[in-house]
Amino acid sequence: MKFVDEYRDADKARALSAKITELCEPGRQYKFMEVCGGHTHTIYKHGLEDYLPENISLIHGPGCPVCVIPMGRVDDSIHIARQPGVLMTSFGDMMRVPGSNGSFFDSNAEGTNIRMVYSPLDALKLARQNPEQHVVFMAIGFETTAPSTAMTLLRARSEGLANFSVFCNHVTVIPAIKAILDSPDLRLDGFIGPGHVSTVIGCKPYEFIARDYRKPLVVAGFEPLDILQSIYMLMLQLAENRSEVENQYSRVVPWNGNEVALDAINRTMELRPYFEWRGLGFISNSATRLREEFADFDAERRFELPGVRVADPKACQCGEVLKGVLKPWECKVFGTACTPETPIGTCMVSPEGACAAYYNFGRFSRERVKEASK
């Protein structure tokens, strides 16, 4: 397959749907978690849930990097931006994430200088262009975006830029999956593995899921047929009483990961003892910080941060949504007080957020459309 249209062929989707249905055991309920928020958006943008039998449920996971950032870290970023001579930079989907006293946009209205960038290299360019200011890049994301931050740090050091630093909020996917597996709130039959993260870390890190928890995982691409094929592969494993890690996204994901990207991360970053995730609480070894060799570029060392843990608004149920315990439409404020224009929680802000996916693509209830039978 070379063209996008071939990954969205409705006849092939119906054929896969029929094969999935054939593998269903009568009376059995199946629950698969799509870890990545990009998969959630594909599922609801293309109505893939409607191609599945009623006894297969797809549960969204915590794979939205913006959504898992706790409010306290947003407040810390704004605190840095308020320091004299600081120019803060961030990816665009962070600009509207609410902290305890508003978002980055709200902070800018009060006089801070927080700018949207498309890459950490854009922040580095700003540091070169504005030597009188200290430019801080708020680094977020899973292992997908960590290599670009790492390469930027290496370049900043090689250029000797003294007015650039990174506020590191990179998180790692494996501890989050383990936390979900250990949670008593959710019982899953398998995982649709994250595609973008796996282009960096590969498939081997997931092997403990099949070995220790006896749950199958299939790393999947982001087109409709990718996801349907990954569900078929999961169902086939269950039908054959297998628990393995398989790679549906082999056209992009190398089994052993991207060694150059992993090396850059390891040279510049190390694991934190613990990190707070929205909805999941503190998880050990689940995020990175800059190594001692890069202390001059570490905003957490350069600035004294409040570091206050801030609870989500009482009306917001992002935590339960991120854990897959609630569907977005089960949240009390979904689609009413909380919309993409007036978000209360992070899941409604990010392009990868589950609530944004459900809202933008009209999933307001449990009802499905019988697409597969048409």
mmCIF file of C-alpha atoms in Angstrom:
data_model
loop_
_atom_site.group_PDB
_atom_site.id
_atom_site.type_symbol
_atom_site.label_atom_id
_atom_site.label_comp_id
_atom_site.label_asym_id
_atom_site.label_seq_id
_atom_site.Cartn_x
_atom_site.Cartn_y
_atom_site.Cartn_z
ATOM 1 C CA MET A 1 0.000 0.000 0.000
ATOM 2 C CA LYS A 2 1.482 3.318 -1.090
ATOM 3 C CA PHE A 3 -1.392 5.767 -1.031
ATOM 4 C CA VAL A 4 -3.553 7.139 1.767
ATOM 5 C CA ASP A 5 -6.801 6.146 0.029
ATOM 6 C CA GLU A 6 -5.799 2.488 0.170
ATOM 7 C CA TYR A 7 -5.597 2.686 3.959
ATOM 8 C CA ARG A 8 -9.173 4.016 4.005
ATOM 9 C CA ASP A 9 -10.850 1.527 1.683
ATOM 10 C CA ALA A 10 -14.390 0.897 2.974
ATOM 11 C CA ASP A 11 -14.670 -2.546 1.365
ATOM 12 C CA LYS A 12 -11.472 -3.693 3.044
ATOM 13 C CA ALA A 13 -12.728 -2.241 6.331
ATOM 14 C CA ARG A 14 -15.948 -4.274 6.059
ATOM 15 C CA ALA A 15 -13.942 -7.408 5.226
ATOM 16 C CA LEU A 16 -11.794 -6.916 8.332
ATOM 17 C CA SER A 17 -14.925 -6.255 10.364
ATOM 18 C CA ALA A 18 -16.385 -9.573 9.232
ATOM 19 C CA LYS A 19 -13.179 -11.422 10.183
ATOM 20 C CA ILE A 20 -13.180 -9.770 13.609
ATOM 21 C CA THR A 21 -16.817 -10.752 14.143
ATOM 22 C CA GLU A 22 -16.059 -14.363 13.257
ATOM 23 C CA LEU A 23 -13.467 -14.505 16.040
ATOM 24 C CA CYS A 24 -15.841 -13.266 18.748
ATOM 25 C CA GLU A 25 -16.889 -15.841 21.327
ATOM 26 C CA PRO A 26 -20.654 -15.688 22.030
ATOM 27 C CA GLY A 27 -21.361 -13.974 25.324
ATOM 28 C CA ARG A 28 -17.819 -12.716 25.840
ATOM 29 C CA GLN A 29 -17.008 -9.027 26.216
ATOM 30 C CA TYR A 30 -13.686 -7.724 24.875
ATOM 31 C CA LYS A 31 -11.947 -4.556 26.034
ATOM 32 C CA PHE A 32 -8.937 -3.181 24.171
ATOM 33 C CA MET A 33 -7.119 0.001 25.148
ATOM 34 C CA GLU A 34 -5.708 2.270 22.480
ATOM 35 C CA VAL A 35 -2.858 3.874 24.391
ATOM 36 C CA CYS A 36 -2.230 6.723 21.956
ATOM 37 C CA GLY A 37 -4.505 9.738 21.617
ATOM 38 C CA GLY A 38 -3.820 9.783 17.879
ATOM 39 C CA HIS A 39 -5.522 6.391 17.625
ATOM 40 C CA THR A 40 -8.534 7.714 19.538
ATOM 41 C CA HIS A 41 -8.966 10.506 17.000
ATOM 42 C CA THR A 42 -8.683 8.103 14.063
ATOM 43 C CA ILE A 43 -11.253 5.782 15.641
ATOM 44 C CA TYR A 44 -13.880 8.490 16.038
ATOM 45 C CA LYS A 45 -13.038 10.578 12.994
ATOM 46 C CA HIS A 46 -13.605 7.543 10.769
ATOM 47 C CA GLY A 47 -16.337 5.867 12.854
ATOM 48 C CA LEU A 48 -14.292 2.688 13.363
ATOM 49 C CA GLU A 49 -16.153 1.694 16.510
ATOM 50 C CA ASP A 50 -19.246 1.302 14.351
ATOM 51 C CA TYR A 51 -17.467 -1.374 12.309
ATOM 52 C CA LEU A 52 -16.977 -3.535 15.390
ATOM 53 C CA PRO A 53 -19.351 -5.968 17.095
ATOM 54 C CA GLU A 54 -21.164 -4.637 20.159
ATOM 55 C CA ASN A 55 -19.159 -6.886 22.460
ATOM 56 C CA ILE A 56 -15.845 -5.190 21.547
ATOM 57 C CA SER A 57 -15.173 -1.977 23.444
ATOM 58 C CA LEU A 58 -12.301 0.393 22.787
ATOM 59 C CA ILE A 59 -10.951 2.151 25.863
ATOM 60 C CA HIS A 60 -8.830 5.277 25.436
ATOM 61 C CA GLY A 61 -5.592 5.423 27.396
ATOM 62 C CA PRO A 62 -3.226 8.078 28.794
ATOM 63 C CA GLY A 63 -1.236 8.541 25.581
ATOM 64 C CA CYS A 64 -1.944 12.250 25.173
ATOM 65 C CA PRO A 65 1.186 14.091 26.360
ATOM 66 C CA VAL A 66 -0.564 17.395 26.967
ATOM 67 C CA CYS A 67 -3.439 15.749 28.846
ATOM 68 C CA VAL A 68 -1.242 14.065 31.455
ATOM 69 C CA ILE A 69 0.593 17.260 32.476
ATOM 70 C CA PRO A 70 -0.689 18.246 35.952
ATOM 71 C CA MET A 71 -1.863 21.768 36.645
ATOM 72 C CA GLY A 72 1.077 22.418 38.953
ATOM 73 C CA ARG A 73 3.565 22.099 36.086
ATOM 74 C CA VAL A 74 1.555 24.620 34.049
ATOM 75 C CA ASP A 75 1.728 26.987 37.026
ATOM 76 C CA ASP A 76 5.499 26.419 37.259
ATOM 77 C CA SER A 77 5.863 27.340 33.581
ATOM 78 C CA ILE A 78 3.918 30.556 34.048
ATOM 79 C CA HIS A 79 6.053 31.342 37.104
ATOM 80 C CA ILE A 80 9.194 31.034 34.951
ATOM 81 C CA ALA A 81 7.628 33.212 32.239
ATOM 82 C CA ARG A 82 6.990 35.959 34.805
ATOM 83 C CA GLN A 83 10.677 36.281 35.684
ATOM 84 C CA PRO A 84 12.409 39.384 34.300
ATOM 85 C CA GLY A 85 13.911 38.965 30.864
ATOM 86 C CA VAL A 86 12.381 35.533 30.189
ATOM 87 C CA LEU A 87 10.886 34.518 26.849
ATOM 88 C CA MET A 88 8.996 31.246 27.326
ATOM 89 C CA THR A 89 8.239 28.963 24.371
ATOM 90 C CA SER A 90 5.949 25.989 24.010
ATOM 91 C CA PHE A 91 4.152 23.809 21.494
ATOM 92 C CA GLY A 92 0.818 25.224 20.374
ATOM 93 C CA ASP A 93 -1.414 22.700 22.116
ATOM 94 C CA MET A 94 -0.009 23.792 25.503
ATOM 95 C CA MET A 95 -1.078 27.401 25.027
ATOM 96 C CA ARG A 96 -4.682 26.815 26.110
ATOM 97 C CA VAL A 97 -4.096 24.223 28.837
ATOM 98 C CA PRO A 98 -5.552 25.648 32.043
ATOM 99 C CA GLY A 99 -3.439 26.053 35.155
ATOM 100 C CA SER A 100 -4.848 27.095 38.507
ATOM 101 C CA ASN A 101 -4.859 30.764 37.422
ATOM 102 C CA GLY A 102 -5.439 30.458 33.704
ATOM 103 C CA SER A 103 -3.625 29.343 30.578
ATOM 104 C CA PHE A 104 -0.535 30.615 28.772
ATOM 105 C CA PHE A 105 -2.802 32.842 26.685
ATOM 106 C CA ASP A 106 -4.299 34.296 29.869
ATOM 107 C CA SER A 107 -0.808 34.849 31.249
ATOM 108 C CA ASN A 108 0.227 36.665 28.070
ATOM 109 C CA ALA A 109 -2.760 38.968 28.489
ATOM 110 C CA GLU A 110 -1.272 39.893 31.871
ATOM 111 C CA GLY A 111 2.121 40.737 30.385
ATOM 112 C CA THR A 112 4.223 37.575 30.035
ATOM 113 C CA ASN A 113 5.920 36.625 26.773
ATOM 114 C CA ILE A 114 5.023 32.988 25.993
ATOM 115 C CA ARG A 115 5.330 32.095 22.329
ATOM 116 C CA MET A 116 4.225 29.098 20.321
ATOM 117 C CA VAL A 117 6.916 27.203 18.433
ATOM 118 C CA TYR A 118 6.791 24.200 16.131
ATOM 119 C CA SER A 119 10.118 22.748 17.275
ATOM 120 C CA PRO A 120 12.649 23.234 20.083
ATOM 121 C CA LEU A 121 15.017 24.368 17.336
ATOM 122 C CA ASP A 122 12.692 27.358 16.853
ATOM 123 C CA ALA A 123 13.257 28.208 20.518
ATOM 124 C CA LEU A 124 17.004 27.905 19.988
ATOM 125 C CA LYS A 125 16.738 30.273 17.033
ATOM 126 C CA LEU A 126 14.924 32.785 19.238
ATOM 127 C CA ALA A 127 17.766 32.544 21.762
ATOM 128 C CA ARG A 128 20.284 33.402 19.045
ATOM 129 C CA GLN A 129 18.134 36.321 17.832
ATOM 130 C CA ASN A 130 17.469 37.704 21.336
ATOM 131 C CA PRO A 131 20.728 37.532 23.298
ATOM 132 C CA GLU A 132 19.387 40.009 25.843
ATOM 133 C CA GLN A 133 16.600 37.593 26.836
ATOM 134 C CA HIS A 134 16.672 34.140 28.378
ATOM 135 C CA VAL A 135 14.661 31.743 26.206
ATOM 136 C CA VAL A 136 13.052 28.745 27.910
ATOM 137 C CA PHE A 137 11.540 25.841 26.001
ATOM 138 C CA MET A 138 8.805 23.903 27.811
ATOM 139 C CA ALA A 139 9.525 20.374 26.647
ATOM 140 C CA ILE A 140 6.574 17.973 26.721
ATOM 141 C CA GLY A 141 5.707 14.652 25.166
ATOM 142 C CA PHE A 142 6.543 10.983 25.310
ATOM 143 C CA GLU A 143 9.642 9.426 23.782
ATOM 144 C CA THR A 144 8.268 10.664 20.436
ATOM 145 C CA THR A 145 9.342 14.276 20.994
ATOM 146 C CA ALA A 146 12.206 13.708 23.446
ATOM 147 C CA PRO A 147 14.814 13.165 20.680
ATOM 148 C CA SER A 148 14.186 16.630 19.208
ATOM 149 C CA THR A 149 14.677 18.172 22.654
ATOM 150 C CA ALA A 150 17.835 16.111 23.129
ATOM 151 C CA MET A 151 19.305 17.142 19.779
ATOM 152 C CA THR A 152 18.500 20.793 20.545
ATOM 153 C CA LEU A 153 20.333 20.544 23.873
ATOM 154 C CA LEU A 154 23.359 19.046 22.163
ATOM 155 C CA ARG A 155 23.358 21.861 19.614
ATOM 156 C CA ALA A 156 22.909 24.541 22.301
ATOM 157 C CA ARG A 157 25.921 23.166 24.167
ATOM 158 C CA SER A 158 28.035 22.998 21.022
ATOM 159 C CA GLU A 159 27.178 26.630 20.240
ATOM 160 C CA GLY A 160 27.764 27.745 23.827
ATOM 161 C CA LEU A 161 24.417 29.513 24.117
ATOM 162 C CA ALA A 162 24.112 30.823 27.667
ATOM 163 C CA ASN A 163 20.613 32.281 27.271
ATOM 164 C CA PHE A 164 18.749 29.046 26.524
ATOM 165 C CA SER A 165 17.281 26.430 28.847
ATOM 166 C CA VAL A 166 14.703 23.640 28.866
ATOM 167 C CA PHE A 167 11.870 23.060 31.319
ATOM 168 C CA CYS A 168 11.721 19.293 30.926
ATOM 169 C CA ASN A 169 8.348 17.533 31.199
ATOM 170 C CA HIS A 170 9.004 14.526 28.984
ATOM 171 C CA VAL A 171 7.231 11.369 30.167
ATOM 172 C CA THR A 172 7.767 7.697 29.361
ATOM 173 C CA VAL A 173 5.018 5.377 28.210
ATOM 174 C CA ILE A 174 5.999 2.035 29.762
ATOM 175 C CA PRO A 175 5.492 2.991 33.454
ATOM 176 C CA ALA A 176 2.074 4.454 32.590
ATOM 177 C CA ILE A 177 0.974 1.210 30.924
ATOM 178 C CA LYS A 178 2.232 -0.755 33.924
ATOM 179 C CA ALA A 179 0.267 1.524 36.263
ATOM 180 C CA ILE A 180 -2.881 0.801 34.261
ATOM 181 C CA LEU A 181 -2.209 -2.944 34.313
ATOM 182 C CA ASP A 182 -1.776 -2.801 38.105
ATOM 183 C CA SER A 183 -4.915 -0.725 38.593
ATOM 184 C CA PRO A 184 -7.959 -2.525 40.049
ATOM 185 C CA ASP A 185 -10.289 -0.092 38.220
ATOM 186 C CA LEU A 186 -9.891 -1.567 34.752
ATOM 187 C CA ARG A 187 -9.749 -5.043 33.264
ATOM 188 C CA LEU A 188 -8.422 -5.206 29.722
ATOM 189 C CA ASP A 189 -8.026 -7.978 27.161
ATOM 190 C CA GLY A 190 -5.230 -6.343 25.171
ATOM 191 C CA PHE A 191 -3.594 -3.178 23.919
ATOM 192 C CA ILE A 192 -3.418 -1.291 20.649
ATOM 193 C CA GLY A 193 0.179 -0.141 21.086
ATOM 194 C CA PRO A 194 1.243 3.444 20.379
ATOM 195 C CA GLY A 195 2.702 3.946 16.922
ATOM 196 C CA HIS A 196 4.606 7.224 17.255
ATOM 197 C CA VAL A 197 6.331 6.310 20.530
ATOM 198 C CA SER A 198 7.292 2.942 19.096
ATOM 199 C CA THR A 199 9.138 4.527 16.183
ATOM 200 C CA VAL A 200 11.644 5.587 18.851
ATOM 201 C CA ILE A 201 11.593 2.864 21.526
ATOM 202 C CA GLY A 202 10.656 -0.061 19.254
ATOM 203 C CA CYS A 203 8.579 -3.071 20.332
ATOM 204 C CA LYS A 204 10.852 -4.888 22.785
ATOM 205 C CA PRO A 205 9.957 -2.700 25.823
ATOM 206 C CA TYR A 206 6.364 -4.012 25.647
ATOM 207 C CA GLU A 207 7.350 -7.674 25.977
ATOM 208 C CA PHE A 208 6.737 -7.685 29.747
ATOM 209 C CA ILE A 209 3.029 -7.042 29.069
ATOM 210 C CA ALA A 210 2.662 -10.339 27.223
ATOM 211 C CA ARG A 211 5.109 -12.227 29.443
ATOM 212 C CA ASP A 212 4.081 -11.047 32.929
ATOM 213 C CA TYR A 213 0.460 -9.976 32.456
ATOM 214 C CA ARG A 214 -0.556 -12.360 29.662
ATOM 215 C CA LYS A 215 -2.040 -9.528 27.604
ATOM 216 C CA PRO A 216 -1.470 -9.242 23.843
ATOM 217 C CA LEU A 217 -0.256 -5.952 22.377
ATOM 218 C CA VAL A 218 -0.177 -4.936 18.727
ATOM 219 C CA VAL A 219 1.702 -1.782 17.734
ATOM 220 C CA ALA A 220 -0.562 -0.039 15.225
ATOM 221 C CA GLY A 221 -0.431 2.675 12.603
ATOM 222 C CA PHE A 222 -2.844 5.573 12.410
ATOM 223 C CA GLU A 223 -4.960 4.942 9.343
ATOM 224 C CA PRO A 224 -8.386 3.262 9.675
ATOM 225 C CA LEU A 225 -7.257 -0.060 8.206
ATOM 226 C CA ASP A 226 -4.180 -0.037 10.451
ATOM 227 C CA ILE A 227 -6.360 0.035 13.534
ATOM 228 C CA LEU A 228 -8.887 -2.504 12.277
ATOM 229 C CA GLN A 229 -6.075 -4.863 11.325
ATOM 230 C CA SER A 230 -4.494 -4.464 14.764
ATOM 231 C CA ILE A 231 -7.826 -5.360 16.399
ATOM 232 C CA TYR A 232 -8.056 -8.418 14.154
ATOM 233 C CA MET A 233 -4.523 -9.414 15.199
ATOM 234 C CA LEU A 234 -5.473 -9.024 18.880
ATOM 235 C CA MET A 235 -8.616 -11.099 18.411
ATOM 236 C CA LEU A 236 -6.641 -13.788 16.597
ATOM 237 C CA GLN A 237 -4.175 -13.986 19.474
ATOM 238 C CA LEU A 238 -6.993 -14.369 21.977
ATOM 239 C CA ALA A 239 -8.715 -17.004 19.838
ATOM 240 C CA GLU A 240 -5.459 -18.967 19.673
ATOM 241 C CA ASN A 241 -4.747 -18.439 23.386
ATOM 242 C CA ARG A 242 -1.585 -16.452 22.648
ATOM 243 C CA SER A 243 -0.154 -13.384 24.393
ATOM 244 C CA GLU A 244 2.506 -11.774 22.241
ATOM 245 C CA VAL A 245 3.787 -8.407 21.088
ATOM 246 C CA GLU A 246 3.196 -7.942 17.364
ATOM 247 C CA ASN A 247 4.060 -5.093 15.033
ATOM 248 C CA GLN A 248 1.310 -4.113 12.608
ATOM 249 C CA TYR A 249 3.100 -0.808 11.886
ATOM 250 C CA SER A 250 6.217 -2.490 10.541
ATOM 251 C CA ARG A 251 6.441 -0.066 7.619
ATOM 252 C CA VAL A 252 7.521 2.597 10.134
ATOM 253 C CA VAL A 253 8.366 0.957 13.489
ATOM 254 C CA PRO A 254 11.670 -0.959 13.828
ATOM 255 C CA TRP A 255 11.526 -3.786 16.360
ATOM 256 C CA ASN A 256 14.563 -2.488 18.261
ATOM 257 C CA GLY A 257 13.695 1.197 17.951
ATOM 258 C CA ASN A 258 15.700 4.123 16.652
ATOM 259 C CA GLU A 259 19.165 3.744 18.129
ATOM 260 C CA VAL A 260 20.303 7.248 17.165
ATOM 261 C CA ALA A 261 17.275 8.851 18.835
ATOM 262 C CA LEU A 262 17.617 6.689 21.964
ATOM 263 C CA ASP A 263 21.312 7.556 22.209
ATOM 264 C CA ALA A 264 20.547 11.285 22.068
ATOM 265 C CA ILE A 265 17.992 10.920 24.851
ATOM 266 C CA ASN A 266 20.384 8.901 27.023
ATOM 267 C CA ARG A 267 23.196 11.416 26.528
ATOM 268 C CA THR A 268 21.114 14.379 27.685
ATOM 269 C CA MET A 269 18.438 13.018 30.039
ATOM 270 C CA GLU A 270 17.946 10.600 32.920
ATOM 271 C CA LEU A 271 14.905 9.177 34.672
ATOM 272 C CA ARG A 272 13.333 11.064 37.551
ATOM 273 C CA PRO A 273 12.641 9.068 40.728
ATOM 274 C CA TYR A 274 8.938 9.918 40.292
ATOM 275 C CA PHE A 275 6.646 12.286 38.407
ATOM 276 C CA GLU A 276 3.011 13.298 38.810
ATOM 277 C CA TRP A 277 0.612 12.337 36.032
ATOM 278 C CA ARG A 278 -2.831 13.825 35.800
ATOM 279 C CA GLY A 279 -5.301 11.083 36.715
ATOM 280 C CA LEU A 280 -2.653 8.479 37.530
ATOM 281 C CA GLY A 281 -0.885 10.242 40.403
ATOM 282 C CA PHE A 282 2.826 9.827 41.059
ATOM 283 C CA ILE A 283 4.491 7.087 39.015
ATOM 284 C CA SER A 284 8.062 5.981 39.662
ATOM 285 C CA ASN A 285 10.669 6.424 36.909
ATOM 286 C CA SER A 286 8.023 7.740 34.521
ATOM 287 C CA ALA A 287 9.607 10.994 33.341
ATOM 288 C CA THR A 288 12.980 12.443 32.472
ATOM 289 C CA ARG A 289 15.086 15.336 33.665
ATOM 290 C CA LEU A 290 18.303 16.800 32.293
ATOM 291 C CA ARG A 291 21.557 15.140 33.266
ATOM 292 C CA GLU A 292 24.041 16.955 35.492
ATOM 293 C CA GLU A 293 26.247 17.626 32.445
ATOM 294 C CA PHE A 294 23.436 19.800 31.066
ATOM 295 C CA ALA A 295 22.678 21.644 34.317
ATOM 296 C CA ASP A 296 23.416 25.006 32.668
ATOM 297 C CA PHE A 297 20.489 24.364 30.323
ATOM 298 C CA ASP A 298 18.061 23.140 33.000
ATOM 299 C CA ALA A 299 15.324 25.660 33.802
ATOM 300 C CA GLU A 300 14.444 23.757 36.978
ATOM 301 C CA ARG A 301 17.945 24.409 38.287
ATOM 302 C CA ARG A 302 18.127 27.966 36.975
ATOM 303 C CA PHE A 303 14.804 29.157 38.418
ATOM 304 C CA GLU A 304 13.290 28.564 41.833
ATOM 305 C CA LEU A 305 9.895 26.944 41.168
ATOM 306 C CA PRO A 306 6.813 26.873 43.412
ATOM 307 C CA GLY A 307 6.392 23.139 42.757
ATOM 308 C CA VAL A 308 2.919 23.152 44.301
ATOM 309 C CA ARG A 309 0.638 20.226 43.601
ATOM 310 C CA VAL A 310 -2.682 21.595 42.310
ATOM 311 C CA ALA A 311 -5.907 19.578 42.254
ATOM 312 C CA ASP A 312 -8.089 19.596 39.154
ATOM 313 C CA PRO A 313 -11.368 21.536 39.308
ATOM 314 C CA LYS A 314 -14.026 19.486 41.081
ATOM 315 C CA ALA A 315 -16.270 19.444 38.025
ATOM 316 C CA CYS A 316 -13.481 18.084 35.802
ATOM 317 C CA GLN A 317 -13.174 14.303 35.455
ATOM 318 C CA CYS A 318 -10.106 14.240 33.206
ATOM 319 C CA GLY A 319 -8.379 11.866 35.587
ATOM 320 C CA GLU A 320 -11.034 9.186 35.200
ATOM 321 C CA VAL A 321 -11.134 9.754 31.429
ATOM 322 C CA LEU A 322 -7.343 9.372 31.147
ATOM 323 C CA LYS A 323 -7.464 6.080 33.050
ATOM 324 C CA GLY A 324 -10.226 4.804 30.774
ATOM 325 C CA VAL A 325 -12.625 4.460 33.696
ATOM 326 C CA LEU A 326 -15.064 6.985 32.189
ATOM 327 C CA LYS A 327 -16.004 7.714 28.611
ATOM 328 C CA PRO A 328 -15.855 11.468 27.914
ATOM 329 C CA TRP A 329 -19.623 11.735 27.470
ATOM 330 C CA GLU A 330 -20.043 10.353 31.000
ATOM 331 C CA CYS A 331 -18.295 13.424 32.436
ATOM 332 C CA LYS A 332 -20.762 15.847 34.022
ATOM 333 C CA VAL A 333 -19.488 18.909 32.138
ATOM 334 C CA PHE A 334 -18.657 17.312 28.773
ATOM 335 C CA GLY A 335 -20.091 19.328 25.892
ATOM 336 C CA THR A 336 -21.785 21.821 28.197
ATOM 337 C CA ALA A 337 -19.477 23.831 30.451
ATOM 338 C CA CYS A 338 -16.443 22.089 28.937
ATOM 339 C CA THR A 339 -15.944 22.472 25.182
ATOM 340 C CA PRO A 340 -12.870 23.080 22.982
ATOM 341 C CA GLU A 341 -13.688 26.805 23.095
ATOM 342 C CA THR A 342 -14.081 26.838 26.903
ATOM 343 C CA PRO A 343 -12.035 23.874 28.195
ATOM 344 C CA ILE A 344 -12.047 23.011 31.865
ATOM 345 C CA GLY A 345 -9.689 20.063 31.554
ATOM 346 C CA THR A 346 -6.718 19.165 29.368
ATOM 347 C CA CYS A 347 -8.520 16.321 27.565
ATOM 348 C CA MET A 348 -10.696 18.882 25.800
ATOM 349 C CA VAL A 349 -7.754 21.099 24.787
ATOM 350 C CA SER A 350 -5.244 18.861 23.078
ATOM 351 C CA PRO A 351 -5.648 17.629 19.490
ATOM 352 C CA GLU A 352 -4.905 14.172 20.936
ATOM 353 C CA GLY A 353 -7.296 14.457 23.894
ATOM 354 C CA ALA A 354 -10.080 11.903 24.197
ATOM 355 C CA CYS A 355 -12.709 14.498 25.077
ATOM 356 C CA ALA A 356 -11.777 16.623 22.067
ATOM 357 C CA ALA A 357 -12.047 13.556 19.828
ATOM 358 C CA TYR A 358 -15.476 12.606 21.155
ATOM 359 C CA TYR A 359 -16.710 16.200 20.952
ATOM 360 C CA ASN A 360 -15.332 17.062 17.506
ATOM 361 C CA PHE A 361 -16.583 13.859 15.909
ATOM 362 C CA GLY A 362 -19.998 13.775 17.534
ATOM 363 C CA ARG A 363 -19.677 10.885 19.986
ATOM 364 C CA PHE A 364 -22.077 12.083 22.662
ATOM 365 C CA SER A 365 -23.568 8.746 23.736
ATOM 366 C CA ARG A 366 -23.106 4.990 23.791
ATOM 367 C CA GLU A 367 -25.104 4.469 20.592
ATOM 368 C CA ARG A 368 -23.361 3.042 17.539
ATOM 369 C CA VAL A 369 -24.205 3.113 13.844
ATOM 370 C CA LYS A 370 -24.381 -0.255 12.102
ATOM 371 C CA GLU A 371 -21.810 0.679 9.461
ATOM 372 C CA ALA A 372 -20.489 -2.831 8.910
ATOM 373 C CA SER A 373 -23.853 -4.162 7.761
ATOM 374 C CA LYS A 374 -24.405 -1.452 5.124
#
